[in-house]
XYZ file of C-alpha atoms in Angstrom:
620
model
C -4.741 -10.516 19.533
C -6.486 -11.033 16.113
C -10.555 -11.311 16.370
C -11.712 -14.729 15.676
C -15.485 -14.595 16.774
C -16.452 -13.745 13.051
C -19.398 -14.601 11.498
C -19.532 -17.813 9.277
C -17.454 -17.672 5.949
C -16.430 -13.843 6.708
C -13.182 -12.964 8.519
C -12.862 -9.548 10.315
C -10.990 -6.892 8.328
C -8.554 -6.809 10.956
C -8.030 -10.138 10.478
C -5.563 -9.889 7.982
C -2.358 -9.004 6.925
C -0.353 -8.012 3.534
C 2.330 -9.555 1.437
C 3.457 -8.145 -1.773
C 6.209 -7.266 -4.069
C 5.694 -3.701 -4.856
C 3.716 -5.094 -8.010
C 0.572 -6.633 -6.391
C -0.540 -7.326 -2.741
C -1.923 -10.386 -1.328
C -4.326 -10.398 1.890
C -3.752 -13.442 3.738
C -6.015 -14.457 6.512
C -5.192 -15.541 10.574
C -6.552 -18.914 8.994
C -3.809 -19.426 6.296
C -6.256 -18.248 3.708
C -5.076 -16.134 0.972
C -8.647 -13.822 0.069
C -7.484 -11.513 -2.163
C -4.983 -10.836 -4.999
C -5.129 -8.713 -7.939
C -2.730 -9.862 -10.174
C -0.493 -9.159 -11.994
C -0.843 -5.116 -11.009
C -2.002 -3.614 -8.019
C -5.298 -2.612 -10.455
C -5.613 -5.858 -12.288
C -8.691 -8.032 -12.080
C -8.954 -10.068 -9.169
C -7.990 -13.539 -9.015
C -8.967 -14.009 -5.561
C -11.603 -12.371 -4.137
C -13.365 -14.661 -1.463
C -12.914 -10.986 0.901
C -16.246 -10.125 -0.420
C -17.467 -13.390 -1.624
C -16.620 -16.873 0.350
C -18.158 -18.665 -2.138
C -17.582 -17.270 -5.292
C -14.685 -14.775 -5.243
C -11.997 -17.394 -4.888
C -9.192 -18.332 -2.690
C -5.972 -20.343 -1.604
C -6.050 -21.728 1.412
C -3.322 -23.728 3.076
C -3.681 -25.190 6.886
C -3.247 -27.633 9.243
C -5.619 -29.800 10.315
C -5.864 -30.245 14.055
C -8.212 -29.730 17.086
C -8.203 -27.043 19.157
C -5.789 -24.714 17.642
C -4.720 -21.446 18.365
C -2.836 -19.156 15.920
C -0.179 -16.240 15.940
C 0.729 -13.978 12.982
C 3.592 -12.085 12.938
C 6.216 -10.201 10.293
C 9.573 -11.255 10.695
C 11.471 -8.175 12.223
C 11.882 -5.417 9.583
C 9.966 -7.135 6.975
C 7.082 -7.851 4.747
C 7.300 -11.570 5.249
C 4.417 -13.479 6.863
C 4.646 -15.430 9.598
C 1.563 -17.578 11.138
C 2.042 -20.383 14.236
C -0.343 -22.846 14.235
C -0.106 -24.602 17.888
C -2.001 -27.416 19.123
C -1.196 -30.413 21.844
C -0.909 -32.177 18.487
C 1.717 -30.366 16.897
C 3.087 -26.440 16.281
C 3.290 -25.687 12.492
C 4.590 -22.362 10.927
C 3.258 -21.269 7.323
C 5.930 -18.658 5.679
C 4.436 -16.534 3.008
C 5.714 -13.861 0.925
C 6.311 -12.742 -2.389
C 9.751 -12.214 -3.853
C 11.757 -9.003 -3.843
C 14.354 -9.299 -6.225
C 16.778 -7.272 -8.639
C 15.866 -8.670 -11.269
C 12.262 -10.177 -11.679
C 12.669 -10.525 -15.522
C 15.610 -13.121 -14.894
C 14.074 -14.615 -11.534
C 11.768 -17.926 -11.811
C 9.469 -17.294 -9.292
C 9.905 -13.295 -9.722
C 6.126 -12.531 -9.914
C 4.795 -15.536 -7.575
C 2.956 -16.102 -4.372
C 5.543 -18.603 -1.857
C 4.101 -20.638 0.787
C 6.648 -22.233 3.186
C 5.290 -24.698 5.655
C 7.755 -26.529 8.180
C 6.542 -28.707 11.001
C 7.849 -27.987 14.713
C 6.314 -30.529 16.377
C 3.772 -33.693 15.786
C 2.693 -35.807 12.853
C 0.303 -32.814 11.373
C -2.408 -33.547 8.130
C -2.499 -30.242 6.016
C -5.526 -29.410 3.742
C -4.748 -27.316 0.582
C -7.565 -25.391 -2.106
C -6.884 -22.962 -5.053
C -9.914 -21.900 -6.345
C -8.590 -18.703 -8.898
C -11.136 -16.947 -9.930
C -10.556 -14.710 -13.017
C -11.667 -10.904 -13.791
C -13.500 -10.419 -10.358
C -14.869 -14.157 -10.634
C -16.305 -13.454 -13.800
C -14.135 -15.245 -16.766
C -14.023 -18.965 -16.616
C -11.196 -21.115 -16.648
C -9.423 -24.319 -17.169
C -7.141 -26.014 -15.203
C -5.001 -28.497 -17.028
C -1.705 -30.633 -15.379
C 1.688 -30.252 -16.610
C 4.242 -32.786 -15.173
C 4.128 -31.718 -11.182
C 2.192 -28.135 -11.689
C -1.251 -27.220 -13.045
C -1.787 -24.507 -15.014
C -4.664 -22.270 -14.736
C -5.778 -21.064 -18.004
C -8.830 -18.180 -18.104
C -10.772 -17.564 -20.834
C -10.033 -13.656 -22.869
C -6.756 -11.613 -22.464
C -7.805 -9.788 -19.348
C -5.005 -11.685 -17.325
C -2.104 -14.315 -17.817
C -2.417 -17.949 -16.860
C -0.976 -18.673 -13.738
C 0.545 -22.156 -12.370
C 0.185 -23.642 -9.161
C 3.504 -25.692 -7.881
C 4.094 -27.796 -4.925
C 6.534 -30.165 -3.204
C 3.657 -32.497 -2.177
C 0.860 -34.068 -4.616
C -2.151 -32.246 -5.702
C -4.318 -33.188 -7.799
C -7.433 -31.502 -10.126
C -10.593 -31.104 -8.701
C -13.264 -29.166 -11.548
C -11.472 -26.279 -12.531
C -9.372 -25.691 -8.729
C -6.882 -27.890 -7.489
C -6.662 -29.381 -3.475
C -4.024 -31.758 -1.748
C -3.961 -33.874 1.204
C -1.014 -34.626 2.711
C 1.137 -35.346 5.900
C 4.199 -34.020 7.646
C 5.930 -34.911 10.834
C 8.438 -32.762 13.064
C 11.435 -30.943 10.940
C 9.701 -32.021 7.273
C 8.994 -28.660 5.286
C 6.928 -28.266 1.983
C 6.405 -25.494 -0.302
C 4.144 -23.973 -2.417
C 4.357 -21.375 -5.082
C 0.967 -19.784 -7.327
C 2.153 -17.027 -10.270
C 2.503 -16.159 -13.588
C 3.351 -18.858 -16.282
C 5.870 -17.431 -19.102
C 4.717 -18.614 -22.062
C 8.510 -18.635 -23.212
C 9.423 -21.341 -20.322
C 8.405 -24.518 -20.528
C 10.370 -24.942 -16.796
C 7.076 -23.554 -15.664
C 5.957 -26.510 -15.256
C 8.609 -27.845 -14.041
C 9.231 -29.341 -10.182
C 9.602 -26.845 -7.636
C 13.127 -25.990 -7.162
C 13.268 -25.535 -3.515
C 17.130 -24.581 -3.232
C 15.848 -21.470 -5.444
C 12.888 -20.501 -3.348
C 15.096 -20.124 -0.612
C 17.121 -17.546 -2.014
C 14.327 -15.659 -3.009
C 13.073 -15.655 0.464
C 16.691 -14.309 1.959
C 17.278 -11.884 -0.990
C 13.610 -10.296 -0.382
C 13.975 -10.340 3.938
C 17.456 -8.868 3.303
C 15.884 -6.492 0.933
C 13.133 -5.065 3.742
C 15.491 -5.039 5.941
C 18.019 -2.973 4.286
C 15.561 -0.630 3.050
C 14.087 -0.085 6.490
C 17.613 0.582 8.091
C 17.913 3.696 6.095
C 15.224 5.454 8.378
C 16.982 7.981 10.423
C 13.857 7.808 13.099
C 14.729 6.561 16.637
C 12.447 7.819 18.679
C 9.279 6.489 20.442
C 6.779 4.057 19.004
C 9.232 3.358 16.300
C 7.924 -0.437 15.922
C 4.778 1.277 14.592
C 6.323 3.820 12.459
C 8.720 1.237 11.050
C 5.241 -1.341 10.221
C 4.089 2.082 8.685
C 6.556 2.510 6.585
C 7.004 -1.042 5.190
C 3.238 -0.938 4.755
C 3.477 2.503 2.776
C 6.636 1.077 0.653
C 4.792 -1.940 -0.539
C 2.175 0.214 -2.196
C 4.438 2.267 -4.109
C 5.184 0.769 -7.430
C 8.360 -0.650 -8.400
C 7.864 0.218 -11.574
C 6.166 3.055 -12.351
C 7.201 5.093 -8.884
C 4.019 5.646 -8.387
C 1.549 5.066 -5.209
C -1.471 3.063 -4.365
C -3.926 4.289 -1.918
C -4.681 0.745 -0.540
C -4.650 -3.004 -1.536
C -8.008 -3.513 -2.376
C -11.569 -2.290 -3.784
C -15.356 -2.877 -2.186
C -14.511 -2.891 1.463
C -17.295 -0.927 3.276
C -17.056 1.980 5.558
C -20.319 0.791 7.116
C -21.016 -2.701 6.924
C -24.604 -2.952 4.870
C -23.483 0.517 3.355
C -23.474 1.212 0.159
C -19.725 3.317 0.752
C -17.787 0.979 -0.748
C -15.420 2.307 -3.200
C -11.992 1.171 -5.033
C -8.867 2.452 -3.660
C -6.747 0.588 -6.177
C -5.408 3.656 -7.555
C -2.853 6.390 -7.560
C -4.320 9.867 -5.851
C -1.946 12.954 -5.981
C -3.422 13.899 -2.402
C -2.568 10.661 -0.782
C 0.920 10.447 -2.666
C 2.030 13.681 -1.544
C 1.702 13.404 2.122
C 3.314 9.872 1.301
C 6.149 11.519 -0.192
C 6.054 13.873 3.555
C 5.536 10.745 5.648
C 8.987 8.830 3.905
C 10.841 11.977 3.668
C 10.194 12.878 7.785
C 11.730 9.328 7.714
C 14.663 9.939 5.590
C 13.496 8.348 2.665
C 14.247 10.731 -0.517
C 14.431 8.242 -3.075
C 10.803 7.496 -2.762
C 10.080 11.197 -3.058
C 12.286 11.041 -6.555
C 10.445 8.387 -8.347
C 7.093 10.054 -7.490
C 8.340 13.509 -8.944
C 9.721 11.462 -12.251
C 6.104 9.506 -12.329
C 4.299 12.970 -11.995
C 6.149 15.051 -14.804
C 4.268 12.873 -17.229
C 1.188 13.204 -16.247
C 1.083 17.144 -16.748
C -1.203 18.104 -19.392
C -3.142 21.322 -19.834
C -6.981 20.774 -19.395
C -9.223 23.920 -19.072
C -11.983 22.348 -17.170
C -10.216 20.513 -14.319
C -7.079 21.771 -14.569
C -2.798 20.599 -15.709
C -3.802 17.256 -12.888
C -5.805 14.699 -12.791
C -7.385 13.889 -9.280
C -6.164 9.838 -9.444
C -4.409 8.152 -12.080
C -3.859 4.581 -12.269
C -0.401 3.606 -11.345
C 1.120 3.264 -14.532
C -0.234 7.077 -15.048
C -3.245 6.122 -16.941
C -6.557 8.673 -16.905
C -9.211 6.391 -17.374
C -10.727 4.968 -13.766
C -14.394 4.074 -15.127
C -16.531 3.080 -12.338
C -18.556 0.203 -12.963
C -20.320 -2.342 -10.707
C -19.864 -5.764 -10.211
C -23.512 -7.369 -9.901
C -21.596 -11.068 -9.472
C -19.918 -10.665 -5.983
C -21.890 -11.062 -2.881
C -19.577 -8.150 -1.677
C -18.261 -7.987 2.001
C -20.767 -9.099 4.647
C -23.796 -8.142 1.898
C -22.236 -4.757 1.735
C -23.591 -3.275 -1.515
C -22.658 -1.944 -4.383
C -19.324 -3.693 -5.423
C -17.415 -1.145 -7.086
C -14.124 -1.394 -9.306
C -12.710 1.939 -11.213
C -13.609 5.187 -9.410
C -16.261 8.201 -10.700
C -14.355 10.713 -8.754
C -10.988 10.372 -11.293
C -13.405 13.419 -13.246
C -13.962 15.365 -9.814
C -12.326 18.709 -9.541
C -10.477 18.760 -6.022
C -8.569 21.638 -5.859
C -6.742 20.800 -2.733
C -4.519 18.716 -4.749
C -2.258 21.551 -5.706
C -1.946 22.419 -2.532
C -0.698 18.835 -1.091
C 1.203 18.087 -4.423
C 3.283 21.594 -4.394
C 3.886 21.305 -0.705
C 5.695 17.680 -1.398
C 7.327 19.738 -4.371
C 8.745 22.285 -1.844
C 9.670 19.610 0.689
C 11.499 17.298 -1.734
C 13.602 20.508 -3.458
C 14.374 21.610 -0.039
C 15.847 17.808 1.586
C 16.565 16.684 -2.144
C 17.768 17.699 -5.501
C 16.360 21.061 -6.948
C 13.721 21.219 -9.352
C 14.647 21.549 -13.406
C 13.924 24.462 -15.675
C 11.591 22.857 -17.625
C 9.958 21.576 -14.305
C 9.969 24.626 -12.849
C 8.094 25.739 -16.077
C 5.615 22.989 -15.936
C 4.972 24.573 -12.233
C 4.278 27.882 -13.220
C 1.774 26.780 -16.030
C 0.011 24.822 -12.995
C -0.092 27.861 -10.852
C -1.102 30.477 -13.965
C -4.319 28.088 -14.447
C -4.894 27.835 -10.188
C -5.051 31.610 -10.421
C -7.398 32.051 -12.521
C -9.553 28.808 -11.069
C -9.344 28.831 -7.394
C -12.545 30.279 -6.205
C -14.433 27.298 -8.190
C -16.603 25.207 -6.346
C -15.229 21.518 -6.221
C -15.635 18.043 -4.780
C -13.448 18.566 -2.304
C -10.847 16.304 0.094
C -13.933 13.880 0.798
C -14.558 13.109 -3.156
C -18.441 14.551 -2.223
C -20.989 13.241 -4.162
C -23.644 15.558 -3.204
C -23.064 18.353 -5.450
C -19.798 20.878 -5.519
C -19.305 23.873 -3.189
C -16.712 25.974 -1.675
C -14.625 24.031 0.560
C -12.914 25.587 2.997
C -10.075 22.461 3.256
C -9.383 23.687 -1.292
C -9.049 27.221 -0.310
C -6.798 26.349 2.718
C -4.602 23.954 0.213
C -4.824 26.880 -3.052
C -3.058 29.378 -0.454
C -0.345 26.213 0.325
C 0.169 26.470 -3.072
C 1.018 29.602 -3.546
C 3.242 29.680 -0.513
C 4.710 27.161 -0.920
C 5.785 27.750 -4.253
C 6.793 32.047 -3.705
C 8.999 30.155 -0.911
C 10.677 28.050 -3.477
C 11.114 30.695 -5.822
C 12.967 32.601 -3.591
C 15.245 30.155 -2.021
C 16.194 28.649 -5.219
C 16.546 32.303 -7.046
C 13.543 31.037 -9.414
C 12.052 33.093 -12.077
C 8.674 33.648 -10.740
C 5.436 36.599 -11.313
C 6.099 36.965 -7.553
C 3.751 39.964 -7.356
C 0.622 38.630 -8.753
C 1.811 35.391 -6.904
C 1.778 37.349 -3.622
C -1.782 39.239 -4.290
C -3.096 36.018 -4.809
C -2.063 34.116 -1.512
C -3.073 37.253 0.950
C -6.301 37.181 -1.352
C -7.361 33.394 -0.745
C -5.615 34.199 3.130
C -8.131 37.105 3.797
C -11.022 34.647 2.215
C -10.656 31.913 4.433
C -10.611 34.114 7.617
C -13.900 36.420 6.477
C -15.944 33.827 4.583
C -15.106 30.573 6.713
C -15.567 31.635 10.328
C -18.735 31.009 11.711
C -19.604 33.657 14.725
C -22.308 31.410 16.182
C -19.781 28.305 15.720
C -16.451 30.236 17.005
C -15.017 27.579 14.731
C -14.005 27.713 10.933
C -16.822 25.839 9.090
C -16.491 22.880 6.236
C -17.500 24.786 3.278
C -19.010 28.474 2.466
C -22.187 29.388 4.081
C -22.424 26.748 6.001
C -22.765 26.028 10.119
C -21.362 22.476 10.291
C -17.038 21.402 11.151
C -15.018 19.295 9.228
C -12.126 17.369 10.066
C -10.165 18.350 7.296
C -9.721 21.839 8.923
C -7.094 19.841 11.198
C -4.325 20.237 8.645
C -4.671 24.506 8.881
C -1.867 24.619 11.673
C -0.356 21.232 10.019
C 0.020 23.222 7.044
C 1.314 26.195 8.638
C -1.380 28.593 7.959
C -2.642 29.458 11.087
C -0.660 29.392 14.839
C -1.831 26.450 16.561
C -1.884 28.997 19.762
C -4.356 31.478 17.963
C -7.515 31.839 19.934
C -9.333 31.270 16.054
C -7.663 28.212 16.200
C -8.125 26.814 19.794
C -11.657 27.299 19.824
C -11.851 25.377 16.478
C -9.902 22.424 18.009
C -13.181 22.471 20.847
C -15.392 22.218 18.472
C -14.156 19.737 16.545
C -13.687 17.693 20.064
C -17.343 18.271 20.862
C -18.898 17.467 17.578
C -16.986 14.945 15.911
C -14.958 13.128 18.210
C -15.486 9.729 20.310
C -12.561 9.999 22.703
C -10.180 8.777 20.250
C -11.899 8.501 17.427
C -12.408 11.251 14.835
C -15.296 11.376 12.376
C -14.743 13.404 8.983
C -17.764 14.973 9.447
C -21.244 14.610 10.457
C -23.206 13.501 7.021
C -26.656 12.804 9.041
C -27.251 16.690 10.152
C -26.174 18.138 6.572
C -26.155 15.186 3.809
C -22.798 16.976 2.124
C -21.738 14.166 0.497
C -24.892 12.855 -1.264
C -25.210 9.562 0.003
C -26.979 7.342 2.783
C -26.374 6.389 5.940
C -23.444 7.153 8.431
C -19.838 5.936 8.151
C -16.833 4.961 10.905
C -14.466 6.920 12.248
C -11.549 8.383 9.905
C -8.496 7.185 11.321
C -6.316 9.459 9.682
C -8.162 12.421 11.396
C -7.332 10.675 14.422
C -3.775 10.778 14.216
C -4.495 14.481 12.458
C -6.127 15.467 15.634
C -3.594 14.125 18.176
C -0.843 16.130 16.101
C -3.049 19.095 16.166
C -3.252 18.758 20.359
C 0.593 18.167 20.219
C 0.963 21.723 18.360
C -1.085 23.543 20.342
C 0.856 22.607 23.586
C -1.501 19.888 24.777
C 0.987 17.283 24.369
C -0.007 15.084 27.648
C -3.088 14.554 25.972
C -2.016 14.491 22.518
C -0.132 11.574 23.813
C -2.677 9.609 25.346
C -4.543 9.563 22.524
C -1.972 8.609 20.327
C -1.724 4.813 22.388
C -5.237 4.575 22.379
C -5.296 5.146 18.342
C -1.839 2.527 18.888
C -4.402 0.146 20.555
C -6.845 0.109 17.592
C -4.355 -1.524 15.356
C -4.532 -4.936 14.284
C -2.276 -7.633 15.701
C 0.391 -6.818 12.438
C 0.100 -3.110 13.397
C -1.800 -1.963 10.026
C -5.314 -0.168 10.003
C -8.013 0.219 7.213
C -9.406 3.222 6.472
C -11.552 3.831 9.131
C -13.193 2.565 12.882
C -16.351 1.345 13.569
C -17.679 2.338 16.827
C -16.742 -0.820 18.574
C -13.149 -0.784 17.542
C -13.730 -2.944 14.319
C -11.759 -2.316 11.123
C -13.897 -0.594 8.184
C -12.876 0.280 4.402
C -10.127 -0.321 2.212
C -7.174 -2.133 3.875
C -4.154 -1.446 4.208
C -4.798 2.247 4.230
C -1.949 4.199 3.121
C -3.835 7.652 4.307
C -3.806 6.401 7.817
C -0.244 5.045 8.016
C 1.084 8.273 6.637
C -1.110 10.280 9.138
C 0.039 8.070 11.835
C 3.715 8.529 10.869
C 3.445 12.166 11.065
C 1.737 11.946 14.337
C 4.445 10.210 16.143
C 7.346 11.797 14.831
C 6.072 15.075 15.632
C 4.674 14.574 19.197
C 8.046 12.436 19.540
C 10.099 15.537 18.939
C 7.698 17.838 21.180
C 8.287 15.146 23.968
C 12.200 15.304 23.853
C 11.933 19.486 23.470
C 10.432 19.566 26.769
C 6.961 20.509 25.308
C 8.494 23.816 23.886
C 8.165 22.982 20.070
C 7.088 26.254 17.779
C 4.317 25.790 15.405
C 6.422 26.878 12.812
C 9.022 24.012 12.764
């Protein structure tokens, strides 16, 4: 059940769920409110924002009006499409939204839009309605002008388009927004639809053609469900690993092939915290185990797009290497961080950040996740090109030379670089990954110096990251403290989950940075590693890492228990942010594509060590 003891203007994290068309996402409240769109790309300014500003950051709301009401939310089966039930002893209402899926946006009227459907089950029921855009993170103004049965919201600069506002009911001007009041009784429907006006089409202004917006709504559910179909993955929990999926899809980019690591920017890991960073963006790291997640799920294509999108982003750079650590998702390299002083930001959580500092980080582990999703896509796809394979081999000539460098690390530290032990762990996953791939496709490849170098960085890990005193592999160099991260060493095949070394890492992980369920990264208040104040939540992604690491290691009772608790922390639509406060409440950027990925490969795995009888080899 969604959380609706919230404090005043503010709605839980978990109290929302997605819509999008693989172009922009849309959070839309339990209430009917729609708090936040960036439009008209996932990294565009906002043009509603009122998740970290009621007042100011702008909204569109859309609701009945009647006493004691409770509400459901729901996605239609196998779908992105909205569904909330409004039910009262006055009347039940149901409020459809979505944006359109369609083949061909360029030639489709309400191609880049926002659709509200409303339809009346039962009673005489008053609705309220209230767009309040607010352009360029609420700081461009705006006018809003009527065209025959639409208004058109016009902002000041070139930052974003103007967008129109149509509906089958009246509305009328109020300042710069626009509201309605109006009534339906039992079988009457209404609609509403909020995009992009093309300046070529004067129809945009025209009525709302409501024969239309019902085709767009069965050509996109007909597109979900078709695409979700093609899974080949049966087994248990597959409702979750399905919402997973469709969550993960609607953050790649329909475009550009490329990957978002969640919806939105600002959301706080601790509420009051000054963690709040902008996820809007493409990382390599989080794309790659993307690409793992769809491909354990039989999706290939998605894994084909993302190698096209990445061939054009390889560029030779002596400093930080042939990759950038995040990209924007049309693949460009500049992610300035800047903060905006105008937004209240969520709950008075402080600094409001858009772009992202750590775009100039070196992160070394990003070879190793991006040339493991290499490996896995040549081996269930097609093979790589010559002049692919070439690009590869430059890559791996400059991670030779480079891979002892201290770096930022996984966690994007802030705090100063050191030797992490999760980039050596992912430089040796590069290397073996890619002598593996050399010799199953018969690739010309220095497999000598290759070799020297992976039993080098292999010998490192095991002499200069155990800690004696710890009987546990440490988070960086020198030091005496455990790190989540290190779950993904028998993930990544590098050590056997049954090692002793191993096993007695796995206890002290449980003993230091675990909460039954719940999995912190690290622990930043005994050694400040990352550079910044305060605590965080849980990472939810180590969660699932964790339970997969139990399943490996033959402890797949408990592996399994944990696994419906982590279930249970959901919200009612199945997604998760990024991480868990202590209390069970939702915390960072939402949807978190890190999390569903992690919880995709947690299932499927301790699904197929459930129907093997418990007897599954480390080594897959």
């Amino acid at each position: 059940m969604p959380d609706t003891k919230n404090e005043p203007a503010f709605q839980p994290i978990q109290n929302y769920g997605v819509i999008g068309n693989m172009r922009s996402i849309a959070l839309v409240s339990i209430e009917g409110s729609i708090d936040f769109l960036c439009f008209p790309n996932f990294d565009s300014p906002s043009v509603f924002a009122g998740l970290l500003d009621p007042d100011k950051g702008g909204h569109l709301k859309l609701a009945p009006c009647m006493p004691d009401m409770r509400i459901k939310q729901m996605y239609l089966p196998d779908t992105n499409i909205l569904l909330t039930r409004f039910l009262s002893e006055d009347g039940v209402v149901e409020l459809t939204d979505f944006m359109p899926v369609v083949e061909d946006p360029t030639k489709s009227h309400y191609g880049h839009h926002i659709i509200r459907m409303l339809r009346v089950v039962k009673g005489d029921v008053p609705f309220e309605m209230h767009c309040a855009p607010r352009f360029n993170y609420a700081r461009s103004s705006h006018t809003a002008n009527r065209n025959q049965d639409a208004v058109c919201f016009v902002p000041e600069g070139e930052q974003q388009p103007s967008m129109a506002l149509h509906a089958t009911f009246p509305i009328e001007i109020d300042g710069n927004d626009t509201v309605a009041k109006f009534t339906l009784k039992a079988g009457e429907t209404a609609m509403l639809a909020f995009g992009e006006v093309d300046k070529e089409e004067k129809s945009d202004y025209a009525e709302l053609d409501k024969a239309n917006i019902v085709e767009h709504f069965e050509e996109t559910a007909r597109y979900w469900r078709e695409w979700i179909s093609r899974s080949n993955y049966k087994g248990r929990w597959r409702e979750m690993v399905n919402r997973s999926a469709l969550t993960l899809k609607l953050m790649c980019s329909q475009e550009y092939g490329s990957l978002i690591a969640a919806a939105t920017f600002g959301l706080p890991e601790r509420v009051g915290g000054e963690r709040n960073w902008d996820y809007r963006y493409t990382w390599l790291r989080d794309s790659a185990f993307s690409l793992y997640a769809f491909m354990r799920l039989g999706f290939v294509e998605e894994a084909s797009e993302f190698t096209r999108w990445l061939r054009q982003r390889v560029h030779e750079d002596a400093e930080h290497g042939p990759l950038q650590v995040m990209y924007r998702p049309d693949g460009n390299q500049e992610i300035d961080e800047e903060i905006l002083e105008n937004l209240r930001g969520y709950r008075d959580s402080r600094p409001v950040r858009i772009g992202n500092a750590a775009y100039q980080q070196l992160q070394l582990d990003i070879y190793g996740e991006l040339l493991d999703a290499v490996y896995l896509a040549n081996k269930y796809g097609d093979a790589i090109t010559y002049d692919g394979w070439k690009g590869i081999k430059r890559t791996m000539d400059w991670l030779e030379k480079n891979w002892r460098r201290p770096d930022e690390g996984i966690w994007e530290v802030r705090g100063g670089a050191k030797e992490f032990l999760h980039s050596r762990l992912m430089c040796w996953v590069a290397f073996d990954r890619m002598i593996r791939l050399a010799e199953k496709r018969s690739l010309a490849a220095p497999f000598e110096r290759w070799l020297k170098v992976r039993d080098e960085i292999y010998e490192s890990i095991f002499e200069e990251f155990w800690s004696e005193n710890l009987q546990s592999f440490v988070q960086y160099k020198g030091a005496e403290t455990v790190d989540a991260s290190v779950l993904l060493m028998p993930l990544m095949r590098f050590i056997s989950p049954a090692d002793p070394r191993w096993l007695s890492t796995l206890k002290a992980i449980e003993e230091r940075l675990t909460e039954d369920a719940l999995v912190y990264r690290y622990n930043n208040l005994s050694d400040n590693v990352d550079g910044l104040s305060g605590s965080e939540g849980s990472f939810t992604a180590c969660s699932f890492w964790f339970v997969e690491a139990l399943a490996r290691s033959h402890q797949v009772d408990k592996a399994r228990l944990l696994l419906e608790k982590m279930l249970g922390y959901a919200n009612h639509l199945g997604l998760y942010a990024e991480q868990l406060g202590s209390s069970g409440e939702h915390l960072g950027n939402f949807p978190q594509a890190f999390t569903h990925l992690a919880l995709i490969s947690a299932a499927t795995y301790l699904d197929k060590a459930l129907n093997d009888g418990h007897s599954l080899t480390a080594w897959r």
